[in-house]
mmCIF file of C-alpha atoms and ligand atoms in Angstrom:
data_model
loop_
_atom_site.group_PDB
_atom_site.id
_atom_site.type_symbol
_atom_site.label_atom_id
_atom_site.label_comp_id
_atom_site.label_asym_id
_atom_site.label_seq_id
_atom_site.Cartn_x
_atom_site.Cartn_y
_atom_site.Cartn_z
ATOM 1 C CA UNK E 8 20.930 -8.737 -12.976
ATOM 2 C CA UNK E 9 21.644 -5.599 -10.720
ATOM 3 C CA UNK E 10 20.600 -6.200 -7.169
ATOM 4 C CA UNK E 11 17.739 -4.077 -6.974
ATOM 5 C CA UNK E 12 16.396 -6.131 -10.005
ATOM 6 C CA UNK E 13 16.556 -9.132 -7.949
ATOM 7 C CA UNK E 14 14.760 -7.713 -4.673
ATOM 8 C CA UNK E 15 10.913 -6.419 -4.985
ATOM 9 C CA UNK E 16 10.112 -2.784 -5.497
ATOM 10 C CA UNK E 17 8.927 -1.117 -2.663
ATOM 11 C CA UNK E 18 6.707 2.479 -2.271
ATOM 12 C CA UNK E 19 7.066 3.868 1.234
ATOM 13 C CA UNK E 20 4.197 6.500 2.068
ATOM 14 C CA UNK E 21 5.026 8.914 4.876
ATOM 15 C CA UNK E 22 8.068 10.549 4.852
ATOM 16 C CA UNK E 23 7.853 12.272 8.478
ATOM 17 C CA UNK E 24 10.560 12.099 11.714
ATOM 18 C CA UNK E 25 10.270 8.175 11.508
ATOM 19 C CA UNK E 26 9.720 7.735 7.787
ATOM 20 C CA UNK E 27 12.331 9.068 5.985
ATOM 21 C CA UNK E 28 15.276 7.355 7.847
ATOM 22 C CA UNK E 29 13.406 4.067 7.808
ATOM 23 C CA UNK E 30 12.570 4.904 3.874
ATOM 24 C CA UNK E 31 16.045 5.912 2.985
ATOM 25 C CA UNK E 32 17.187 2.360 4.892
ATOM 26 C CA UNK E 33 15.186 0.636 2.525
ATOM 27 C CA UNK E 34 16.841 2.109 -0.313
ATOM 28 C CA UNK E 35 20.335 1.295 1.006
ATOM 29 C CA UNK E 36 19.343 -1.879 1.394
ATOM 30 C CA UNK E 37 18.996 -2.365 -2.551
ATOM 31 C CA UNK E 38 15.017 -2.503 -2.635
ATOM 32 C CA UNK E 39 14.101 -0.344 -5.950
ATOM 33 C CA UNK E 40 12.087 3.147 -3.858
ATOM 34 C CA UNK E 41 8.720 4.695 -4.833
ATOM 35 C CA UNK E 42 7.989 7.221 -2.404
ATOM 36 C CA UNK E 43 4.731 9.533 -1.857
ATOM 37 C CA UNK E 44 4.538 12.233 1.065
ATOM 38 C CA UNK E 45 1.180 14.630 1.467
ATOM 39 C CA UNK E 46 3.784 17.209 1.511
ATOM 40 C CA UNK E 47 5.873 17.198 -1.094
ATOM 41 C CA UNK E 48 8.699 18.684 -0.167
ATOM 42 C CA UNK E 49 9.701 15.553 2.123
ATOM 43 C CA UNK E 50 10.432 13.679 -0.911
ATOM 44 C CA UNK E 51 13.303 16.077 -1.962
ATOM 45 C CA UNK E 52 16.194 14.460 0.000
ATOM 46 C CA UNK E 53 15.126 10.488 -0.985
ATOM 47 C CA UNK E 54 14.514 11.424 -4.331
ATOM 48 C CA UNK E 55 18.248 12.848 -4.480
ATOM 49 C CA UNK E 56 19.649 9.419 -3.427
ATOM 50 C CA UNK E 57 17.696 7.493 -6.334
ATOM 51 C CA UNK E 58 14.422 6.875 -5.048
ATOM 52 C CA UNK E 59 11.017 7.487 -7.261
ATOM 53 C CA UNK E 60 8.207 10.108 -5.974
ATOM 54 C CA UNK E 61 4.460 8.919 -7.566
ATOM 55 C CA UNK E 62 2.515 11.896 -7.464
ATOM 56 C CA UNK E 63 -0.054 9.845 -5.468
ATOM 57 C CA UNK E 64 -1.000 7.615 -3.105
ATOM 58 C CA UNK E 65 -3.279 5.551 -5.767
ATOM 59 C CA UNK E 66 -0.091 5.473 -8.587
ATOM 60 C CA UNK E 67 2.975 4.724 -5.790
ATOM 61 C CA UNK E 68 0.677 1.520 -4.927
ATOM 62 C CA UNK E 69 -0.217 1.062 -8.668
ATOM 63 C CA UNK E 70 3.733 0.037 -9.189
ATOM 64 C CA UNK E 71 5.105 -1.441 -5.998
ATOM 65 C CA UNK E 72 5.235 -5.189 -4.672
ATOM 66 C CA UNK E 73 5.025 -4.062 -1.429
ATOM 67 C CA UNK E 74 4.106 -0.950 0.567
ATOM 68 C CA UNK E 75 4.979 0.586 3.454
ATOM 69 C CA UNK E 76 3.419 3.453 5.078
ATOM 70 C CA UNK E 77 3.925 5.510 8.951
ATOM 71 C CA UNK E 78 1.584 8.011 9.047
ATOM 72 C CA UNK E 79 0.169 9.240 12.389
ATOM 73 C CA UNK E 80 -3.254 8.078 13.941
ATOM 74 C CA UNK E 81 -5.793 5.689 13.632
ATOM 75 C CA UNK E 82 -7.830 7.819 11.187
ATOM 76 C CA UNK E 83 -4.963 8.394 8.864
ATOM 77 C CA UNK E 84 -4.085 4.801 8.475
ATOM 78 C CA UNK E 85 -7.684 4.234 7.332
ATOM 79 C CA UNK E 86 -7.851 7.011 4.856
ATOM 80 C CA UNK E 87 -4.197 6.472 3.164
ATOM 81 C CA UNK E 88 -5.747 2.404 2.707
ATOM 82 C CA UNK E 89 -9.540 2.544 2.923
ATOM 83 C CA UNK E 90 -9.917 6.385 1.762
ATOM 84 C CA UNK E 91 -11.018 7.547 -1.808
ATOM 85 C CA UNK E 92 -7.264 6.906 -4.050
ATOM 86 C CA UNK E 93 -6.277 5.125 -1.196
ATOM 87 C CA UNK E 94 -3.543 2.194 -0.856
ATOM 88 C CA UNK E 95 -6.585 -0.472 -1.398
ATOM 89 C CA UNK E 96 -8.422 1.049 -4.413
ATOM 90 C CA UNK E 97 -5.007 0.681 -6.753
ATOM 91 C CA UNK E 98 -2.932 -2.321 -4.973
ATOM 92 C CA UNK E 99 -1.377 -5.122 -6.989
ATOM 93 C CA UNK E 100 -3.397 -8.214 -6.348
ATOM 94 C CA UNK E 101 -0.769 -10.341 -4.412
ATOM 95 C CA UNK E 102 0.915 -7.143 -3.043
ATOM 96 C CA UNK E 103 2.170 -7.062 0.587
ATOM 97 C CA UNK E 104 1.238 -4.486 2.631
ATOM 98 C CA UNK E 105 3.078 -3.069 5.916
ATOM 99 C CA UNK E 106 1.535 -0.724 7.879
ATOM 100 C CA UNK E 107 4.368 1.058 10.517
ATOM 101 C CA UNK E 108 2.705 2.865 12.310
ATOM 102 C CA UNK E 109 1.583 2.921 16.052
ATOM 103 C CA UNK E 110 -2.740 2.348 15.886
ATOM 104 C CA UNK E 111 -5.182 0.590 18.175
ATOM 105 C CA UNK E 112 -5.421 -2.837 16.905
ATOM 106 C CA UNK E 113 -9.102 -3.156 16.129
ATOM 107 C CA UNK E 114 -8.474 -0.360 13.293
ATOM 108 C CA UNK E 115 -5.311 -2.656 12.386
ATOM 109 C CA UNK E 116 -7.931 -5.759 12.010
ATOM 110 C CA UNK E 117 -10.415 -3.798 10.387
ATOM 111 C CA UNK E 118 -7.652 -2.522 7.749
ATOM 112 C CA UNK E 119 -6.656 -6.419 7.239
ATOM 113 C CA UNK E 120 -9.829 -7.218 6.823
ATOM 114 C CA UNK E 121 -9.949 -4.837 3.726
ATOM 115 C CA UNK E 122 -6.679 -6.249 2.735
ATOM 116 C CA UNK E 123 -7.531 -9.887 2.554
ATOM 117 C CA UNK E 124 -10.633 -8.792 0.621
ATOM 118 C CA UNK E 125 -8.890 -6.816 -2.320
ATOM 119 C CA UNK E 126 -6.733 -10.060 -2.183
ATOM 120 C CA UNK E 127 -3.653 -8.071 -0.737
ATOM 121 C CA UNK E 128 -1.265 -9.748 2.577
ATOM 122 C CA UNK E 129 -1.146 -7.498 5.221
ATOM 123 C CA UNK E 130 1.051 -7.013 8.317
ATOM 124 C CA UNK E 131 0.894 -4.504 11.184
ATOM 125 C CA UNK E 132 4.360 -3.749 12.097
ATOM 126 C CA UNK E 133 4.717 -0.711 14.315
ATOM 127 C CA UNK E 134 8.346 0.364 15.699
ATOM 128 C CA UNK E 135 10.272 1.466 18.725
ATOM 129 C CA UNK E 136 13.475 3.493 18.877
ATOM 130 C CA UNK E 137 12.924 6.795 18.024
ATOM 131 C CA UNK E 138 14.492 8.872 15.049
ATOM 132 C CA UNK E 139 17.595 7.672 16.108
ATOM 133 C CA UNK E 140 17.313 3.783 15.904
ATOM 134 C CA UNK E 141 15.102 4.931 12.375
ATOM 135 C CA UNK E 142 18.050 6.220 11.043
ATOM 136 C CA UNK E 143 20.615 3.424 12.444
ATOM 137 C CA UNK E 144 17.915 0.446 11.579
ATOM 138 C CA UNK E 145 18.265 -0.568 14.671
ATOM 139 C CA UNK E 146 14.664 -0.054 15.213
ATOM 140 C CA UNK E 147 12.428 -3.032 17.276
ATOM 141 C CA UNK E 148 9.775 -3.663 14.934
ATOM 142 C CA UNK E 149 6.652 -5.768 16.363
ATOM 143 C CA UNK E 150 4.026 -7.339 13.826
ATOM 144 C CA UNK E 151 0.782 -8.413 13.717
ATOM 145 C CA UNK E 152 -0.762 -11.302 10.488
ATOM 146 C CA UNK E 153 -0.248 -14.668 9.352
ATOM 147 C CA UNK E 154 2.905 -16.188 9.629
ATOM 148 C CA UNK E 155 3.826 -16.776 6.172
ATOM 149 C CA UNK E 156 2.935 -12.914 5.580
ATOM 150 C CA UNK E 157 5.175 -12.045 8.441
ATOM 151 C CA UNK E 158 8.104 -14.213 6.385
ATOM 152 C CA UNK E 159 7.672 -12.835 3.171
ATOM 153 C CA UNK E 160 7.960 -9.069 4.987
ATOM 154 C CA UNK E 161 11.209 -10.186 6.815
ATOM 155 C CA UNK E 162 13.764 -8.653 4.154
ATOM 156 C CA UNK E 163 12.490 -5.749 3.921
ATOM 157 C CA UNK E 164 11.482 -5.030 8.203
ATOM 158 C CA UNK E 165 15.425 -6.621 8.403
ATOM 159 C CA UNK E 166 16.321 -3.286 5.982
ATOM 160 C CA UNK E 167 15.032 -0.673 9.102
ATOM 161 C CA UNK E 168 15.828 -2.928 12.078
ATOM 162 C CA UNK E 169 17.732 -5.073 14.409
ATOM 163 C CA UNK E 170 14.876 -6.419 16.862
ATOM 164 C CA UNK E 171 11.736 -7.641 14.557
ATOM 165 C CA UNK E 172 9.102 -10.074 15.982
ATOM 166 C CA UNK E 173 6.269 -11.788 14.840
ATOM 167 C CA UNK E 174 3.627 -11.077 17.804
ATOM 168 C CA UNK E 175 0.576 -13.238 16.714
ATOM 169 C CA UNK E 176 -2.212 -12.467 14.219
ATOM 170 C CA UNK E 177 -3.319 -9.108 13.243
ATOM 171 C CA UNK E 178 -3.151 -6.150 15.585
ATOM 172 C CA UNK E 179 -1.247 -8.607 18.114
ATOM 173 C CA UNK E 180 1.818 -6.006 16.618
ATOM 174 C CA UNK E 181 -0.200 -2.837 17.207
ATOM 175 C CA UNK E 182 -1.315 -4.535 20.930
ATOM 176 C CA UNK E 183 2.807 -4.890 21.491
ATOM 177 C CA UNK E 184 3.417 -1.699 20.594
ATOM 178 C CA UNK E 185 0.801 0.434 22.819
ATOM 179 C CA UNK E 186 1.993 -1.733 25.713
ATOM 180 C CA UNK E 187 5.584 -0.467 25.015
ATOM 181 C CA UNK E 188 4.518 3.094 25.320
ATOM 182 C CA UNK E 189 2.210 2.711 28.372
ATOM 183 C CA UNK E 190 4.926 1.750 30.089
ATOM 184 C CA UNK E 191 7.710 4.280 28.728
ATOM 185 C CA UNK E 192 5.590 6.945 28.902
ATOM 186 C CA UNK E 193 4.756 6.174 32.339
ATOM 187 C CA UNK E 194 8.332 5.933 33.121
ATOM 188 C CA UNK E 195 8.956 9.363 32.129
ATOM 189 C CA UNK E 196 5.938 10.884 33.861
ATOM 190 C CA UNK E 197 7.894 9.627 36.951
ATOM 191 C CA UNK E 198 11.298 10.088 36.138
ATOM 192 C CA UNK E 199 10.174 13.780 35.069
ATOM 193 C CA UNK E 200 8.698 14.320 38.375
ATOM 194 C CA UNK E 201 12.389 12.884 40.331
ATOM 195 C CA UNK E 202 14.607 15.059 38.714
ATOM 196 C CA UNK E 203 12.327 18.301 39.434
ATOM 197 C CA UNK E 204 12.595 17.162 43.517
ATOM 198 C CA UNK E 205 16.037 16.694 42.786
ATOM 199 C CA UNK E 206 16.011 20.507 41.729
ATOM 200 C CA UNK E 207 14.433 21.647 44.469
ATOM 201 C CA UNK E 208 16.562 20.165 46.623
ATOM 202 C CA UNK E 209 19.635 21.568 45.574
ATOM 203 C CA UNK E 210 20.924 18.268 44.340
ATOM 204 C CA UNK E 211 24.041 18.327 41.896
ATOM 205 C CA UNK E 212 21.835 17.116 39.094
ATOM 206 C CA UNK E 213 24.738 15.739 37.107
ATOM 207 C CA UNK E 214 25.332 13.621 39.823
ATOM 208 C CA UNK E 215 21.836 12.579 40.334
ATOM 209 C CA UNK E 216 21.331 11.389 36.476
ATOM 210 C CA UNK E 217 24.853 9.011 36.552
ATOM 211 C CA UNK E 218 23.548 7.200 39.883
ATOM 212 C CA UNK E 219 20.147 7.039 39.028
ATOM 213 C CA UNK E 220 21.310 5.198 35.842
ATOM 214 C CA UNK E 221 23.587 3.158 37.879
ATOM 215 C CA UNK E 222 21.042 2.374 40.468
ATOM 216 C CA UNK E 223 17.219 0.351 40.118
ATOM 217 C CA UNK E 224 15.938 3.286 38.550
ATOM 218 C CA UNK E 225 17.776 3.685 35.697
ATOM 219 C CA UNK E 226 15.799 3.217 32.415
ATOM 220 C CA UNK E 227 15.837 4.582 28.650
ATOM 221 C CA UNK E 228 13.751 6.607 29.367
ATOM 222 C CA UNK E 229 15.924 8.766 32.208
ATOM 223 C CA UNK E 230 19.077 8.274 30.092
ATOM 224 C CA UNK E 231 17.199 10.241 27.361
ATOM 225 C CA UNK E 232 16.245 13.685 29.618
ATOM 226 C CA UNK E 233 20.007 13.469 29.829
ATOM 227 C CA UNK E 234 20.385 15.056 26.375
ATOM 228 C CA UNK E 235 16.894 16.619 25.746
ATOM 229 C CA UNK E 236 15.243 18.395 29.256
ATOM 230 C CA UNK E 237 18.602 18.653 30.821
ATOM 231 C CA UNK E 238 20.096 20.603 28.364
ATOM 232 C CA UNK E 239 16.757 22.758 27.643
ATOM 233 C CA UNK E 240 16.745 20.652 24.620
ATOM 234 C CA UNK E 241 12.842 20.091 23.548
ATOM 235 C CA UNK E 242 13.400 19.170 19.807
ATOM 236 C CA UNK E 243 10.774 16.703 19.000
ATOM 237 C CA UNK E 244 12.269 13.045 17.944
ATOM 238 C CA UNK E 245 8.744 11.896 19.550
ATOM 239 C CA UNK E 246 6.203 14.662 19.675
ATOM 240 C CA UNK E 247 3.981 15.226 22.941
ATOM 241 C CA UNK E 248 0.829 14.946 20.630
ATOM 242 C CA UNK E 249 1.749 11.298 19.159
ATOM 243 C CA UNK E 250 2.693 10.338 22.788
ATOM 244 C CA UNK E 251 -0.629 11.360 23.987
ATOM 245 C CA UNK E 252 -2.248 9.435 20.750
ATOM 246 C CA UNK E 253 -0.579 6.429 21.724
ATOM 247 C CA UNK E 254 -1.125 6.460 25.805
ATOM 248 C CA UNK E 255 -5.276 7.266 24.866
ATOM 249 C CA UNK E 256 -5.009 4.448 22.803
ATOM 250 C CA UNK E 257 -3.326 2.211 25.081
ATOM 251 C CA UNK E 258 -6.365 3.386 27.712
ATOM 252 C CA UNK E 259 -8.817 2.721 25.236
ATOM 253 C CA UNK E 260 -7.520 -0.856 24.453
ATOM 254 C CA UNK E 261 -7.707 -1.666 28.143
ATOM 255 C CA UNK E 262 -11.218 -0.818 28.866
ATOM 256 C CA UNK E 263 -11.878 -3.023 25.724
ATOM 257 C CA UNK E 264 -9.966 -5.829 27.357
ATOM 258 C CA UNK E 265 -11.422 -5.076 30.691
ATOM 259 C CA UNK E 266 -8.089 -4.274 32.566
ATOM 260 C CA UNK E 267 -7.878 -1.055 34.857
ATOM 261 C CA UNK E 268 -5.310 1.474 34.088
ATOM 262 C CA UNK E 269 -4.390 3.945 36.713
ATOM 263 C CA UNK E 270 -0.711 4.478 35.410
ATOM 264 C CA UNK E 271 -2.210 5.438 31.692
ATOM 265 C CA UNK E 272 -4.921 7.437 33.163
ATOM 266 C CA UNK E 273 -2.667 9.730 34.700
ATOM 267 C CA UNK E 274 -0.021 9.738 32.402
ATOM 268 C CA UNK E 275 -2.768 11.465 29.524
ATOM 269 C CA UNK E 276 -3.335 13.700 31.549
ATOM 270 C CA UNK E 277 -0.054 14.905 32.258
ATOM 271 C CA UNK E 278 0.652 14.516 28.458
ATOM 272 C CA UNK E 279 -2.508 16.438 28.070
ATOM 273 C CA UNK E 280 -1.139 19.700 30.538
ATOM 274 C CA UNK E 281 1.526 19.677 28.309
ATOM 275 C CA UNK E 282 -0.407 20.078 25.094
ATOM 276 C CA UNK E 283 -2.801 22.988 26.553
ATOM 277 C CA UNK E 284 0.214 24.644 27.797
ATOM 278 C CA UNK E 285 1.267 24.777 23.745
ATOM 279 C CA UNK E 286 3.931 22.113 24.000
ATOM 280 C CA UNK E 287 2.069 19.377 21.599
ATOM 281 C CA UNK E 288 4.590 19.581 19.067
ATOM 282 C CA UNK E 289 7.373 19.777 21.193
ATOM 283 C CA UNK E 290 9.382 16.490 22.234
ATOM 284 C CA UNK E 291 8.227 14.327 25.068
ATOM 285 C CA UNK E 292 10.369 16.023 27.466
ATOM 286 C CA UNK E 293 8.634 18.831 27.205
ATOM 287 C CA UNK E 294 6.575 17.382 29.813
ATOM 288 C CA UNK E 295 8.714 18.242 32.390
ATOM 289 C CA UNK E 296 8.331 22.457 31.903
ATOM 290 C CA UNK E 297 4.451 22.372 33.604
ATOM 291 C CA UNK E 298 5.925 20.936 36.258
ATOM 292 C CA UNK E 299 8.658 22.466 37.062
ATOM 293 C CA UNK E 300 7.281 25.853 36.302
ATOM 294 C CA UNK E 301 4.523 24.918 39.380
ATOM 295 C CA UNK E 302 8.088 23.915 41.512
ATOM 296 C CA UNK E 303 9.697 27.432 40.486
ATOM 297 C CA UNK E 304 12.762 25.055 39.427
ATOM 298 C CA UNK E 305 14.453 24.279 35.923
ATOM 299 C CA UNK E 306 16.161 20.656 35.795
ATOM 300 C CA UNK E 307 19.238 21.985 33.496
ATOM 301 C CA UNK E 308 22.842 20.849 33.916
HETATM 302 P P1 LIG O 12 5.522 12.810 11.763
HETATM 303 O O1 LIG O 12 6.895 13.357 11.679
HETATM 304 O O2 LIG O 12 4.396 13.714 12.149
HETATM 305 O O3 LIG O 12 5.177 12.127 10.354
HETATM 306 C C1 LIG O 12 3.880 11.707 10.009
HETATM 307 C C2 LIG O 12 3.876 11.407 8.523
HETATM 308 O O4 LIG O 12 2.616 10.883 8.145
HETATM 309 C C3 LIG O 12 4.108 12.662 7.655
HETATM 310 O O5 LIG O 12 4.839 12.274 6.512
HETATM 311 C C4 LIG O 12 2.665 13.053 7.272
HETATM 312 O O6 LIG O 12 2.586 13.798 6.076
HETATM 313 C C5 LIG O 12 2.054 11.683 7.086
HETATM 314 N N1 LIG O 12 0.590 11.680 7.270
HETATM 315 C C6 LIG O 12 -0.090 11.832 8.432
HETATM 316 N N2 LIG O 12 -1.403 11.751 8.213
HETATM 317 C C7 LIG O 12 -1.566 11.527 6.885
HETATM 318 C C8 LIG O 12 -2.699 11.341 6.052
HETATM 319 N N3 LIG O 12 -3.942 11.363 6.557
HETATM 320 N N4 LIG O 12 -2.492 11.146 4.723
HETATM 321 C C9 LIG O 12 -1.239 11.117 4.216
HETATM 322 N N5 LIG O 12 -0.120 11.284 4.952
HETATM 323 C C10 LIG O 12 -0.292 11.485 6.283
HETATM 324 O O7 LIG O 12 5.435 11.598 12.805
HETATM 325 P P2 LIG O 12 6.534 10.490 13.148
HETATM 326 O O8 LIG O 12 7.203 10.866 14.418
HETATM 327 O O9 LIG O 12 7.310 10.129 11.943
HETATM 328 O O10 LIG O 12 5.543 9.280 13.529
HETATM 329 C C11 LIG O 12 4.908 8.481 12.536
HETATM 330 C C12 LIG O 12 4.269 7.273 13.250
HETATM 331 O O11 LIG O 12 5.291 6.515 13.916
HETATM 332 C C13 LIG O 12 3.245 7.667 14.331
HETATM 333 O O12 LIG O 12 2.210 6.729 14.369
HETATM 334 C C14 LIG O 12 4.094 7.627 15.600
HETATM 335 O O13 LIG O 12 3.297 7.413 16.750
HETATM 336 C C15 LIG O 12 5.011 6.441 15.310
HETATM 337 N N6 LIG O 12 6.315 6.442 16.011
HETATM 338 C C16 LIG O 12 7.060 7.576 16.142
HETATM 339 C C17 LIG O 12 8.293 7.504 16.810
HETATM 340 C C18 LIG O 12 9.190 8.719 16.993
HETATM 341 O O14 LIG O 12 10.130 8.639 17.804
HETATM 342 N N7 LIG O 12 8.966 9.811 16.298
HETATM 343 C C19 LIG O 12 8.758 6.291 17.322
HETATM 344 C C20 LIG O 12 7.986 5.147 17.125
HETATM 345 C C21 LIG O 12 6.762 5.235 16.483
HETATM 346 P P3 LIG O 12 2.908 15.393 6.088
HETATM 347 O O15 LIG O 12 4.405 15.491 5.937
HETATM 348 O O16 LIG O 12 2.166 15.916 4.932
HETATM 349 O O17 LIG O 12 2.409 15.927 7.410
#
């Protein structure tokens, strides 16, 4: 028996930024690969290294033990499983279901819900670690469902990352997650407005960057503007628009919890500025040009 005979066959729907590294990981990793993508042409490059493309969302689940899918928001997760020739509709009974991507958690329950019904397991399992740690597997990956769900899913989360947890029962992963980027994304709200003083006051801005990151505030997030805002570089890894989706979210989940959030609340609205000043499907960094174009400064080395 060949190896991927031995391992289950797994359809991965969403082949975007995060996607296709984490879905090409899975095929390195020996699992037999049935891939969909709403655009087509995303399947081009997987398909060349041996994966399958179903020509729909309804057939890839039709022929997979398990599924994986990292779309974007809260609304697509629902219609790629609840929608009309959705994930749900066509599942195996038995099949295991992963959802990747980063959604409030009472969608996440909801979705579960629908799972257990149609008889399917179902784990949410959003990541952290951008494109890059997609493409390394060195991703963190933080899940939400039973425990003996969260086992069975273990081989194939292991194929796309270092760091996976089991966080508690459903949408405890998605609740993990959200927290993760409140707190990044405040980060960089403040490390964005430090290195635009730091340009207006003539510091050498090379300088500044090593012995922040050698000093208390050093974080990933300032090691990152290193590479993108310094160096005028606002390729999206992590668009402003899914950053602003996740840090509403993250608001949203604390007024349902009851816990005030002055850090979040400011932070969308920064990430906000950014998207009316056209910069939504820019990178994160992007942040950074409002305010330095109110400072009359650029923060470039
Ligand atoms: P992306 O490049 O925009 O990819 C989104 C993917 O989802 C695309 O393949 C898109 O298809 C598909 N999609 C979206 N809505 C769909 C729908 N209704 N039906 C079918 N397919 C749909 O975004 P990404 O950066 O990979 O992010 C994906 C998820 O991971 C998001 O929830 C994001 O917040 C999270 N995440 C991203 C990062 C990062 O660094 N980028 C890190 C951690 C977590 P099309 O190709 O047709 O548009």
């Amino acid at each position: 028996m060949t190896e991927s005979a031995s391992k289950p066959a797994v359809g991965y729907i969403g082949l975007g930024l995060m996607g296709k590294p984490m879905a090409s990981n899975v095929l390195k990793a020996g699992f037999p690969l049935t891939v969909f993508n709403r655009t087509p042409a995303k399947t081009r490059d997987l398909a060349a290294a041996g994966a399958s493309v179903a020509p729909s969302i309804a057939e890839l689940a039709a022929g997979v033990d398990v599924v994986c899918t990292c779309v974007t928001g809260p609304g697509d997760v629902e219609a790629v499983y609840l929608g009309e020739g959705g994930v749900l509709g066509a599942a195996r009974p038995g099949a295991l279901l992963i959802d990747m991507s980063t959604i409030d958690p009472g969608t996440q329950r909801r979705v579960a819900q629908a799972a257990r019904e149609r008889g399917c397991e179902y784990l949410d399992a959003p990541v952290s670690g951008g494109v890059g740690g997609a493409r390394a597997a060195t991703l963190a990956i933080m899940c939400g469902g039973e425990a003996s769900t969260f086992e069975r899913a273990r081989p194939v989360l292991d194929a796309m990352g270092r760091h996976v947890y089991h966080c508690g029962p459903a949408g405890a992963g998605a609740t993990a997650k959200l927290i993760n980027n409140l707190i990044s994304a405040s980060t960089a709200v403040a490390v964005c407005e430090g290195l635009v003083i730091g340009a207006k006051a003539g510091l050498d801005l090379e300088q500044l960057h090593d012995l922040l990151m050698n000093a208390s505030a050093g974080s990933k997030s300032l090691a990152s503007y290193k590479d993108s805002a310094m160096q005028g570089n606002f390729e999206p890894g992590f668009t402003v628009n899914n950053m602003e989706k996740d840090v509403t979210l993250a608001n949203g989940l604390a007024r349902d919890l009851g816990v005030r959030l002055l850090a979040g609340a400011i932070t969308q609205q920064v990430l906000r500025e950014a998207q009316l000043r056209g910069l939504g499907e820019k990178g994160t960094a992007s942040q950074i040009i409002p305010m330095e174009q109110l400072a009359g400064v650029e923060v470039r080395l």
